[in-house]
Every structure is written in structure tokens, then in C-alpha cells.
Coordinates of C-alpha atoms in Angstrom, one line a residue:
Chain Z
M1 CA -5.3 11.2 11.6
P2 CA -7.2 8.9 14.0
I3 CA -5.7 5.5 14.7
V4 CA -7.4 2.1 14.8
H5 CA -5.6 -0.9 16.4
M6 CA -6.0 -4.1 14.5
T7 CA -4.9 -7.6 15.4
V8 CA -4.3 -9.5 12.2
P9 CA -4.6 -13.3 11.7
S10 CA -0.9 -13.9 12.3
G11 CA -1.4 -12.4 15.8
K12 CA 0.5 -9.2 15.0
R13 CA -1.0 -6.0 16.3
I14 CA -0.9 -3.1 13.8
E15 CA -1.8 0.6 13.9
L16 CA -4.0 1.8 11.0
E17 CA -4.4 5.5 10.3
V18 CA -8.0 6.1 9.0
K19 CA -9.1 9.5 7.7
T20 CA -12.3 10.7 9.3
G21 CA -15.2 9.8 7.1
T22 CA -13.4 6.9 5.5
P23 CA -14.7 3.3 6.0
I24 CA -12.2 1.3 8.0
M25 CA -12.2 -1.5 5.3
R26 CA -11.0 1.0 2.7
A27 CA -8.1 2.2 4.9
A28 CA -7.1 -1.4 5.7
V29 CA -7.2 -2.5 2.1
D30 CA -5.3 0.5 0.9
A31 CA -2.6 -0.2 3.5
G32 CA -2.3 -3.8 2.2
T33 CA -3.4 -5.3 5.5
E34 CA -3.2 -9.1 5.7
G35 CA -6.4 -10.9 6.4
I36 CA -8.9 -8.5 4.8
I37 CA -10.3 -8.6 1.3
G38 CA -13.2 -6.2 0.8
E39 CA -13.9 -7.7 -2.6
C40 CA -17.1 -5.7 -3.3
G41 CA -15.4 -2.4 -2.5
G42 CA -17.8 -1.5 0.3
A43 CA -21.3 -2.3 -0.9
A44 CA -21.9 -4.9 1.9
M45 CA -22.3 -7.6 -0.7
C46 CA -19.4 -10.0 -0.2
G47 CA -18.8 -10.4 3.6
T48 CA -15.0 -10.4 3.2
C49 CA -14.1 -7.4 5.5
H50 CA -15.4 -9.1 8.6
V51 CA -14.0 -7.7 11.9
L52 CA -14.4 -8.6 15.6
V53 CA -14.9 -5.5 17.8
D54 CA -13.4 -5.2 21.3
E55 CA -16.4 -5.4 23.7
A56 CA -15.6 -2.0 25.2
W57 CA -16.2 -0.3 21.8
L58 CA -19.2 -2.2 20.6
D59 CA -21.8 0.3 21.9
R60 CA -20.0 3.3 20.4
L61 CA -20.3 2.0 16.8
P62 CA -23.1 3.1 14.4
L63 CA -26.2 0.8 14.4
M64 CA -26.1 -2.1 12.1
S65 CA -28.4 -2.0 9.1
Q66 CA -30.6 -5.0 8.2
N67 CA -28.4 -5.5 5.1
E68 CA -25.2 -5.7 7.2
D69 CA -26.9 -8.1 9.6
D70 CA -27.9 -10.4 6.7
M71 CA -24.5 -10.3 5.1
L72 CA -22.8 -11.3 8.4
E73 CA -24.5 -14.6 7.9
C74 CA -22.3 -15.1 4.9
T75 CA -18.9 -14.7 6.4
A76 CA -16.2 -17.4 6.1
V77 CA -15.7 -17.6 9.9
P78 CA -19.1 -17.7 11.5
R79 CA -20.3 -14.5 13.0
Q80 CA -20.0 -13.8 16.7
A81 CA -21.7 -11.4 19.0
N82 CA -19.1 -8.7 18.3
S83 CA -18.9 -9.2 14.5
R84 CA -19.2 -6.3 12.1
L85 CA -18.4 -5.5 8.5
S86 CA -15.6 -2.9 8.5
C87 CA -16.9 -1.4 5.2
Q88 CA -19.9 -0.2 7.2
L89 CA -17.8 1.5 9.9
R90 CA -16.9 5.0 8.9
M91 CA -14.1 6.6 11.0
T92 CA -15.0 9.4 13.4
E93 CA -12.9 11.3 16.0
E94 CA -14.8 9.4 18.7
L95 CA -13.5 6.1 17.3
E96 CA -9.8 7.1 17.9
G97 CA -8.1 4.1 19.4
L98 CA -10.8 1.5 18.3
E99 CA -9.6 -2.1 18.9
L100 CA -10.4 -4.6 16.2
T101 CA -9.4 -8.3 15.5
L102 CA -9.5 -9.8 12.1
P103 CA -10.9 -13.4 11.9
E104 CA -8.7 -16.2 10.8
R105 CA -9.9 -16.0 7.2
Q106 CA -12.3 -14.1 5.0
R107 CA -13.0 -16.7 2.3
Chain U
M1 CA -21.3 37.3 -13.3
E2 CA -18.7 34.6 -13.4
T3 CA -20.3 31.2 -12.7
V4 CA -18.7 28.0 -11.6
I5 CA -18.8 26.7 -15.1
D6 CA -16.4 29.5 -16.2
K7 CA -14.0 28.6 -13.4
I8 CA -13.5 24.9 -14.2
P9 CA -11.8 23.3 -17.2
H10 CA -14.0 22.6 -20.2
V11 CA -13.5 19.4 -22.2
D12 CA -14.9 19.6 -25.6
V13 CA -15.7 15.9 -26.1
D14 CA -18.7 13.7 -26.9
P15 CA -18.2 10.4 -25.1
W16 CA -21.1 8.9 -27.1
T17 CA -19.6 9.0 -30.6
P18 CA -18.8 5.7 -32.3
E19 CA -15.1 6.5 -32.2
L20 CA -15.0 7.2 -28.5
I21 CA -17.2 4.2 -27.7
D22 CA -14.6 2.1 -29.5
E23 CA -11.6 3.7 -27.9
P24 CA -12.4 5.8 -24.8
Y25 CA -9.0 5.8 -23.1
E26 CA -7.5 9.0 -24.6
M27 CA -10.7 10.9 -23.8
H28 CA -10.5 9.5 -20.2
E29 CA -7.0 10.9 -19.8
L30 CA -8.0 14.2 -21.2
V31 CA -10.8 14.5 -18.6
R32 CA -8.7 13.2 -15.7
E33 CA -5.8 15.5 -16.4
A34 CA -8.1 18.6 -17.0
G35 CA -8.9 18.6 -13.3
P36 CA -10.8 16.8 -10.5
V37 CA -14.1 18.1 -12.0
A38 CA -14.6 19.4 -15.6
Y39 CA -17.5 20.6 -17.8
I40 CA -18.7 19.1 -21.1
P41 CA -20.3 22.0 -23.0
K42 CA -22.1 19.9 -25.6
Y43 CA -24.3 18.3 -22.9
D44 CA -24.1 21.1 -20.3
L45 CA -22.7 18.5 -17.9
F46 CA -20.2 18.1 -15.1
V47 CA -17.8 15.2 -15.3
V48 CA -15.4 13.4 -13.0
G49 CA -12.8 11.0 -14.2
R50 CA -10.4 10.6 -11.3
H51 CA -10.8 7.7 -8.9
A52 CA -11.1 9.7 -5.7
E53 CA -13.9 12.0 -7.1
V54 CA -15.8 9.2 -8.8
Q55 CA -15.7 7.3 -5.5
A56 CA -16.8 10.3 -3.6
V57 CA -19.7 11.1 -5.9
L58 CA -21.0 7.5 -5.9
T59 CA -20.8 7.0 -2.2
N60 CA -22.4 10.3 -1.2
W61 CA -26.0 9.3 -1.9
E62 CA -27.4 12.1 0.2
T63 CA -26.1 14.8 -2.2
F64 CA -25.7 12.9 -5.4
I65 CA -29.1 11.3 -5.8
S66 CA -30.3 8.5 -8.1
S67 CA -34.0 9.1 -8.1
A68 CA -33.6 11.7 -10.9
G69 CA -32.2 9.0 -13.1
V70 CA -28.7 7.5 -13.4
G71 CA -28.4 8.5 -17.1
L72 CA -28.2 11.8 -18.9
A73 CA -31.9 12.4 -18.7
N74 CA -33.1 14.3 -15.6
F75 CA -36.3 12.7 -14.5
R76 CA -37.3 15.8 -12.6
H77 CA -37.8 17.4 -16.1
E78 CA -38.1 14.5 -18.5
A79 CA -40.2 11.3 -18.5
P80 CA -38.1 8.1 -18.2
F81 CA -38.5 5.7 -21.2
R82 CA -39.9 3.0 -18.8
P83 CA -41.3 3.1 -15.3
K84 CA -38.4 4.0 -13.0
S85 CA -36.4 1.2 -11.4
I86 CA -37.3 1.0 -7.7
L87 CA -33.7 -0.2 -7.0
L88 CA -31.4 1.8 -9.3
E89 CA -33.4 4.9 -9.8
A90 CA -34.4 5.4 -6.1
D91 CA -33.1 7.0 -3.0
P92 CA -33.3 6.0 0.7
P93 CA -35.6 5.4 2.5
D94 CA -37.6 3.7 -0.4
H95 CA -34.4 2.3 -1.8
T96 CA -33.2 0.7 1.5
V97 CA -36.3 -1.6 1.8
V98 CA -35.9 -3.2 -1.6
R99 CA -32.2 -3.2 -1.6
T100 CA -32.2 -5.2 1.7
V101 CA -34.5 -7.8 0.2
I102 CA -32.6 -8.2 -3.0
S103 CA -29.2 -8.2 -1.3
R104 CA -30.2 -11.1 0.8
I105 CA -31.4 -13.0 -2.2
M106 CA -28.1 -12.3 -4.0
S107 CA -25.9 -13.0 -1.0
P108 CA -22.8 -15.2 -1.3
K109 CA -24.5 -17.8 0.9
N110 CA -27.5 -18.2 -1.5
L111 CA -25.2 -18.1 -4.6
Q112 CA -23.0 -20.9 -3.2
Q113 CA -25.9 -23.2 -3.9
L114 CA -25.7 -22.4 -7.6
R115 CA -22.0 -23.0 -7.9
D116 CA -22.0 -26.7 -8.8
L117 CA -24.6 -26.2 -11.5
F118 CA -22.7 -23.3 -13.0
E119 CA -19.4 -25.3 -12.9
A120 CA -20.9 -28.2 -14.7
E121 CA -22.3 -26.0 -17.4
A122 CA -18.9 -24.3 -17.8
I123 CA -17.1 -27.6 -18.2
T124 CA -19.6 -28.8 -20.8
M125 CA -19.3 -25.5 -22.7
V126 CA -15.5 -25.6 -22.7
D127 CA -15.4 -29.2 -24.0
R128 CA -17.7 -28.1 -26.8
V129 CA -15.7 -25.0 -27.8
L130 CA -12.5 -27.0 -27.6
E131 CA -13.9 -29.4 -30.1
K132 CA -14.6 -26.6 -32.5
R133 CA -11.3 -24.9 -31.7
Q134 CA -12.1 -21.9 -34.0
V135 CA -14.8 -20.0 -32.1
D136 CA -16.5 -16.6 -31.8
G137 CA -15.7 -15.7 -28.2
V138 CA -18.8 -13.6 -28.0
K139 CA -21.4 -16.0 -29.3
D140 CA -19.9 -19.3 -28.2
I141 CA -18.7 -18.3 -24.7
A142 CA -19.5 -14.8 -23.5
E143 CA -23.1 -14.9 -24.6
Y144 CA -23.7 -18.6 -24.3
F145 CA -22.8 -19.0 -20.6
P146 CA -24.6 -16.1 -18.9
L147 CA -27.6 -16.5 -21.1
K148 CA -27.8 -20.1 -20.0
V149 CA -27.0 -20.0 -16.3
F150 CA -28.4 -16.7 -15.1
P151 CA -31.9 -16.9 -16.5
D152 CA -32.0 -20.6 -15.4
A153 CA -31.1 -19.4 -11.9
V154 CA -33.8 -16.7 -12.0
G155 CA -36.3 -19.4 -13.2
L156 CA -37.0 -18.1 -16.7
E157 CA -38.1 -20.3 -19.5
T158 CA -35.7 -21.1 -22.3
E159 CA -37.7 -19.7 -25.2
G160 CA -37.1 -16.2 -26.3
R161 CA -34.0 -15.3 -24.2
D162 CA -32.7 -13.2 -27.0
N163 CA -35.2 -10.6 -25.8
L164 CA -33.0 -10.2 -22.7
L165 CA -30.1 -9.0 -25.0
L166 CA -32.4 -6.5 -26.7
Y167 CA -33.8 -5.3 -23.5
G168 CA -30.4 -4.9 -21.8
D169 CA -29.2 -3.0 -24.8
M170 CA -32.1 -0.7 -24.6
V171 CA -31.8 0.0 -20.9
F172 CA -28.1 0.8 -21.1
N173 CA -28.5 2.9 -24.3
A174 CA -31.2 4.9 -22.6
L175 CA -28.7 6.1 -20.0
G176 CA -26.9 8.1 -22.7
P177 CA -28.1 10.9 -24.9
R178 CA -31.0 10.5 -27.3
N179 CA -28.7 9.6 -30.2
E180 CA -28.9 7.2 -33.1
L181 CA -27.9 4.3 -30.8
F182 CA -30.8 5.1 -28.5
E183 CA -33.3 5.5 -31.3
R184 CA -32.2 2.3 -33.0
S185 CA -32.5 0.1 -29.9
M186 CA -35.9 1.7 -29.1
E187 CA -37.4 0.6 -32.4
K188 CA -38.4 -2.7 -30.7
L189 CA -39.4 -1.2 -27.4
K190 CA -43.0 -2.4 -27.4
P191 CA -42.7 -6.1 -28.1
V192 CA -39.5 -6.5 -26.1
S193 CA -40.8 -4.6 -23.0
S194 CA -44.0 -6.6 -23.0
W195 CA -42.1 -9.9 -23.3
I196 CA -40.0 -8.8 -20.3
M197 CA -42.9 -7.7 -18.2
D198 CA -44.8 -10.9 -19.0
H199 CA -41.9 -12.9 -17.7
C200 CA -41.6 -11.0 -14.5
T201 CA -44.8 -12.4 -13.1
R202 CA -44.8 -15.2 -10.5
E203 CA -46.6 -17.6 -12.9
A204 CA -43.9 -17.1 -15.6
L205 CA -41.1 -18.2 -13.3
R206 CA -40.0 -21.6 -12.2
P207 CA -40.5 -22.4 -8.5
G208 CA -37.2 -22.5 -6.5
G209 CA -35.5 -19.9 -8.6
L210 CA -34.2 -16.5 -7.5
G211 CA -37.4 -14.9 -9.0
H212 CA -39.6 -16.9 -6.7
L213 CA -37.4 -15.9 -3.7
I214 CA -38.4 -12.3 -4.5
Y215 CA -42.1 -13.2 -4.5
E216 CA -41.6 -15.0 -1.2
A217 CA -40.3 -11.8 0.3
A218 CA -43.5 -10.2 -1.0
D219 CA -45.6 -12.9 0.6
K220 CA -43.9 -12.1 3.9
G221 CA -44.8 -8.5 3.5
E222 CA -41.3 -7.1 3.2
I223 CA -42.2 -5.6 -0.2
N224 CA -45.5 -5.7 -2.2
Q225 CA -46.4 -7.8 -5.2
D226 CA -45.8 -5.0 -7.7
Q227 CA -42.4 -4.3 -6.3
A228 CA -41.6 -8.0 -6.6
A229 CA -42.3 -7.8 -10.4
M230 CA -40.2 -4.7 -10.6
L231 CA -37.2 -6.4 -8.9
V232 CA -37.5 -9.4 -11.3
R233 CA -37.3 -6.8 -14.1
S234 CA -34.1 -5.5 -12.5
F235 CA -32.6 -9.0 -12.7
L236 CA -33.6 -9.2 -16.4
S237 CA -32.4 -5.7 -17.3
A238 CA -29.0 -5.7 -15.6
G239 CA -27.9 -9.3 -15.2
V240 CA -27.2 -10.4 -18.7
D241 CA -25.6 -7.9 -21.1
T242 CA -23.2 -6.8 -18.3
T243 CA -21.8 -10.2 -17.5
I244 CA -21.6 -11.0 -21.2
G245 CA -19.5 -7.9 -21.8
G246 CA -17.3 -8.7 -18.8
I247 CA -16.6 -12.2 -20.1
A248 CA -16.1 -11.0 -23.7
N249 CA -13.7 -8.2 -22.6
I250 CA -11.6 -10.6 -20.5
L251 CA -11.3 -13.1 -23.3
L252 CA -10.0 -10.4 -25.6
T253 CA -7.7 -9.1 -23.0
L254 CA -6.2 -12.5 -22.3
A255 CA -5.8 -13.2 -26.0
R256 CA -3.8 -10.0 -26.2
H257 CA -1.7 -10.8 -23.1
P258 CA -0.5 -14.4 -23.7
A259 CA 2.0 -14.1 -20.8
E260 CA -0.7 -13.3 -18.4
Y261 CA -2.9 -16.1 -19.7
A262 CA 0.0 -18.5 -19.2
K263 CA 0.1 -17.5 -15.5
L264 CA -3.6 -18.3 -15.3
H265 CA -3.2 -21.6 -17.2
A266 CA -0.4 -22.6 -14.8
N267 CA -2.4 -21.6 -11.7
P268 CA -6.2 -21.8 -12.3
A269 CA -6.7 -20.5 -8.7
L270 CA -6.0 -17.1 -10.2
A271 CA -9.3 -17.2 -12.0
R272 CA -11.2 -15.0 -9.7
Q273 CA -8.5 -12.3 -9.4
T274 CA -8.0 -12.5 -13.2
F275 CA -11.6 -11.7 -13.9
E276 CA -11.5 -8.9 -11.3
E277 CA -8.5 -7.4 -13.0
G278 CA -10.2 -7.7 -16.3
L279 CA -13.2 -5.7 -14.9
R280 CA -10.8 -3.0 -13.8
Y281 CA -8.9 -3.0 -17.1
E282 CA -12.0 -2.8 -19.3
S283 CA -14.9 -1.5 -17.3
I284 CA -18.0 -3.1 -18.7
V285 CA -20.1 -0.2 -17.5
Q286 CA -18.4 3.0 -18.7
T287 CA -20.7 5.9 -17.7
I288 CA -23.2 6.4 -14.9
F289 CA -24.7 9.7 -13.7
R290 CA -26.0 11.2 -10.5
T291 CA -28.0 14.4 -10.0
T292 CA -27.2 17.0 -7.3
G293 CA -30.2 16.8 -5.0
K294 CA -28.9 19.9 -3.1
P295 CA -26.1 22.3 -3.6
A296 CA -22.9 20.2 -3.8
E297 CA -19.2 20.4 -3.7
I298 CA -16.7 18.3 -5.6
A299 CA -13.0 18.9 -4.8
G300 CA -13.8 22.4 -3.7
V301 CA -16.0 23.2 -6.7
S302 CA -19.5 24.3 -5.8
I303 CA -22.3 22.9 -8.0
D304 CA -25.9 24.0 -7.9
E305 CA -28.8 21.7 -7.1
D306 CA -30.4 19.8 -9.9
R307 CA -27.3 19.4 -12.1
K308 CA -26.2 16.2 -13.8
V309 CA -22.8 14.8 -12.9
L310 CA -21.2 12.1 -15.2
T311 CA -18.9 9.6 -13.5
L312 CA -16.4 7.9 -15.9
L313 CA -16.0 4.5 -14.3
G314 CA -13.4 3.2 -16.8
S315 CA -11.4 6.3 -16.3
A316 CA -11.3 5.9 -12.5
N317 CA -10.2 2.3 -13.0
R318 CA -7.1 3.6 -14.8
D319 CA -6.3 6.7 -12.8
P320 CA -2.6 6.7 -12.1
R321 CA -3.4 8.5 -8.8
K322 CA -4.9 5.3 -7.6
W323 CA -3.2 2.5 -9.5
S324 CA 0.5 1.9 -10.4
E325 CA 0.9 1.1 -14.1
P326 CA -2.8 1.5 -14.6
N327 CA -2.7 0.7 -18.3
R328 CA -1.0 -2.6 -17.7
F329 CA -3.2 -5.8 -17.4
N330 CA -1.7 -7.7 -14.6
V331 CA -3.3 -10.9 -13.2
E332 CA -1.2 -10.7 -10.0
R333 CA -2.6 -7.2 -9.1
N334 CA -5.1 -6.8 -6.3
P335 CA -7.7 -4.7 -8.0
V336 CA -10.0 -4.2 -5.0
G337 CA -11.5 -0.7 -5.2
H338 CA -12.2 -0.6 -8.9
V339 CA -15.6 1.0 -9.6
T340 CA -16.9 -1.2 -12.4
F341 CA -19.8 -2.2 -10.2
G342 CA -20.2 1.3 -8.9
A343 CA -19.8 1.9 -5.2
G344 CA -21.8 2.5 -2.0
I345 CA -25.5 1.8 -1.6
H346 CA -26.1 1.5 -5.3
G347 CA -23.1 -0.8 -5.9
C348 CA -24.3 -3.5 -8.3
V349 CA -26.5 -5.9 -6.4
G350 CA -25.6 -8.7 -8.8
Q351 CA -21.9 -8.3 -8.5
M352 CA -21.3 -11.5 -6.6
I353 CA -23.1 -13.7 -9.1
A354 CA -21.3 -11.8 -11.9
R355 CA -17.9 -12.6 -10.2
M356 CA -18.9 -16.2 -9.8
E357 CA -19.8 -16.6 -13.4
G358 CA -16.6 -14.9 -14.6
E359 CA -14.5 -16.9 -12.2
I360 CA -16.1 -20.3 -13.2
V361 CA -15.7 -19.6 -16.9
L362 CA -12.0 -18.6 -16.6
R363 CA -11.2 -21.5 -14.3
A364 CA -12.8 -24.0 -16.7
L365 CA -10.9 -22.5 -19.6
A366 CA -7.6 -22.3 -17.7
K367 CA -7.6 -26.0 -17.0
K368 CA -8.2 -27.2 -20.5
V369 CA -7.0 -24.5 -22.8
K370 CA -3.3 -23.9 -23.3
R371 CA -3.5 -20.7 -25.4
I372 CA -6.2 -18.3 -26.5
E373 CA -5.2 -16.8 -29.8
L374 CA -6.8 -14.0 -31.8
T375 CA -7.5 -15.1 -35.4
G376 CA -9.0 -11.8 -36.6
R377 CA -10.1 -8.4 -35.5
H378 CA -12.8 -8.2 -32.8
K379 CA -15.8 -5.9 -33.4
R380 CA -17.2 -3.8 -30.7
H381 CA -21.0 -3.6 -30.2
H382 CA -21.8 0.1 -29.7
N383 CA -23.9 0.9 -26.7
N384 CA -24.1 4.3 -24.9
S385 CA -23.0 2.9 -21.5
L386 CA -21.5 -0.5 -22.0
R387 CA -18.2 -1.6 -23.3
A388 CA -19.8 -4.4 -25.3
M389 CA -18.6 -6.7 -28.1
H390 CA -20.2 -7.9 -31.3
S391 CA -17.7 -10.6 -32.3
L392 CA -14.3 -12.0 -31.2
P393 CA -12.7 -14.6 -33.5
L394 CA -10.5 -16.9 -31.4
E395 CA -8.6 -20.1 -31.7
L396 CA -8.4 -22.2 -28.5
V397 CA -5.4 -24.4 -28.3
P398 CA -6.0 -27.4 -26.1
A399 CA -3.7 -28.2 -23.2

């Protein structure tokens, strides 16, 4: 299974296995990852699966929908240039090794 | 020739009988344990009841489409009872445009501005019910609160709000079969529908409300004026009965689980999670359908194009493959991933305001009410898709 590297709010770096086709938020929540909520279950409604993407990977991600763009205005830690909602990032083989950092808080 | 229907388990049930509407859980188990996908002969219908398959069907909008209706009726062959919803009964790309507009209006940021108002209303309400002590949890709390704060937020006048209850009942009955429940709620179709449509106009709505925000999106050209009225209709159809049922169900559940209520009373910060676990435990929406827009596959089973697939939301929420001790109500559980609000691009657009309403009511109760006790038997209100309640006799013991 492809691996995603995630730095969680405590500073710990974890490896997350994400099945191809699965949104990264879902895999992180199922694994009980600290620092991610995903309250709305992946409908891009709650802004609580906010991630910061390593610059080198930014261009390789799927384009952002208008909806995700709007919802990033609602995150607890203000959005940055490399902010995404991890419920909108479905795993692909090409994303093997993706580097993500979780913001300090989601709510 | 052997068809796919011969190869999958048959479950000989009718989920829309009064008995199964009252107590669906054994039927859920039957469907879940029969297999990942089963067949209901009476309605010539495919059904999924496990969390993984329910989730898979709901999130694959390319295959399992909504534009042929999200009820039993297939709009490719039958006329809908009302003009189709441009939000719920639509597919991308049409759906994407309107969804984006309404998502933004219902965003957590916008809703935050309503929070103080909602909290003040909840405190007043709790003071009043505590004075009475003996209350009907449905009329005095579950209906009272959403019927006050939500239409206020939309900008609807106070007069005639009972029409919202009748209309919601109609909309959710219409997602099921054409049975007695459907016929009975349709008896008032004309007057109620025209009341609703009259109140979807810009002129009928108070400036500054959520309704007017939709019309402002139309002024900017993101949607047109007719679409704006249709989206206000979506608010009025889906935003009241559902929240009412969610609150009624959690009140019943807490009354039946005094030890769990005690945890909430001791720590009102658990309110949001408690409401969420309540939504998992008793899914307010029980049944929703998709239609195969092309040949499809569920767990290795091929299904032809143009077939109806029923997803049992309440069943997915208690699937032991997904949840440990699924039949246990546990306020300390993290219930993220329940499908009470659906999932994917059609996930309930009002879910954040529903959560806020539920959380605020529970927090206000938790602070001032020591115990919630059942003083009689609750009565379910029968609806083809909702787990709704008619009455809930309670005694509230002050802290």
C-alpha cells in the first residue's frame, strides 16, 4: 500500500498507509491520527482535515475545486499557500511518499 | 439464463411497513449478514447495508447517479411528485455549480455568526422546560428549537411554520414506495406546496438571512433567480424535520442511557460528540437510493444500468465490520465516518448547522438538567425515510 508521511502537531513524524483511491483524511482518521478530525466525513463541509503540503508535492496534487477553496477560508489555523483539505486528496500510486504536516489545531 | 439476481442473496423484507419503521435493527442485521449486496424481491431492488458498500455507493457519483431520484421512484420512467431538486436530484456538472454556492453559504464561518443567537434561544428554552419539569421532548424541545432558530436564520416569517413540518414529511415520504404513508401525506400537497413556494421568493424573506444570501449569489450571476428560489426550497424541505428527529432521537437515547447522560452532565464539552454519536446510533435518515447510470459493480457483483440501489444508512452506522460494539451508545466514542448525513458530493449541505443546533441544545441541557427520565412510552411518527418521533414524555430533573 502506498505510504504518506505526516508530521503531526506534537512534531512526531508518522507513516500512514493509504489504499489507492481512498481519501487521505479517511485513512488518517481510521488510523486514529492525532490532530485531524474530518467531522463531515469527507463532504468538504467542516474544514477539520486541513493539511499543509510539502512544496515539492504541491503541483502533483489534483486541482482544487471552488468548494474546497471556499472551505479553506473556514479552517481553525488560517490557510497558507500550501493548504489543502485532505478529504479531497485521493491516494494514487504517484503520490507514494507524499509529505504532509498537520496544522496545530483543527477546531 | 442465470442473471445476477439469481446469484445474490434475496432478503424478503419490506422496510416500509409500520413494524420495521418502528424497529429496523433486526432487518438491518438480516440484510448486512446476507451479503455485501442483496436483492429485495418485493420492490425489485438492490440493497446494501454494510458500511463499506454504503460508503462506496454514496461516494461514486459517476456510477451511482442522483438525477434519476434518490428515492424508490426512477425519474427516468416516472414523474417526480414535485419539480426535481437542483441540489439533491442532480449530477455534476449542473450539481457542482449550485452545490458550491450553497456550501459557501452554509460554511462554518458563516454559521459561527448565528451561534450566539442560537445559544441564547437554547438557554431560554431550557429555563422554560425546567419550570414545567414534565415535558413532551418532541413538542417542547425537539420541534420547538429547530422550528424557531432555523427558519429565523433563513429569514422566514413566524406565521405558518407548521407547513414546514408537513412539507418535510411529504418530501421524505415521497422517497419511499407509494404506500399509505405517502398517500396520506400527499393529501395536503397543493396548499402546503404553494405555501412553501410563496415563501421561497426574495420578497418573502427577511434581508440579512441565509435565504437572501442565496439571492445575492444570483445577483452576482453564479446561479439564476429561479435556481435561487429552488435552493431556498431545499432549505425548507430538508432543514427542519431532519434536525427535529435528530434532537428527539438523542433525547430518547440519553433518557435510556442515564450513565451516558451523567458523563455529559459532568462535562458539557462532550455535547458535540454526544450529538454525533446519537446521529450514528439512531440515524435520522434511514434510507436513500441511487440509480446505476451505467453498468456498475458492488463488491464484485455486476449490476445493469438503470437499476435502483437502496443504501441503508442506519445499518451502515451499526455495522460491526466498521464499529466496535456498534449497538452500544457511547458518548466517548469518536463516531466520525457515520453516514447519517450521506457521504461524498451529496453529503448533507446543512450538516454543519444541524450539528451546531444539536450541540447547543445538548450543552444547554447538560448544564442545568441533572437527569432526563422517561415517564411513559415514546411514540414514533411513521415516515418512509426518517426515524421520526411523535411524542416523548420526559421529566427533567434540575441540577
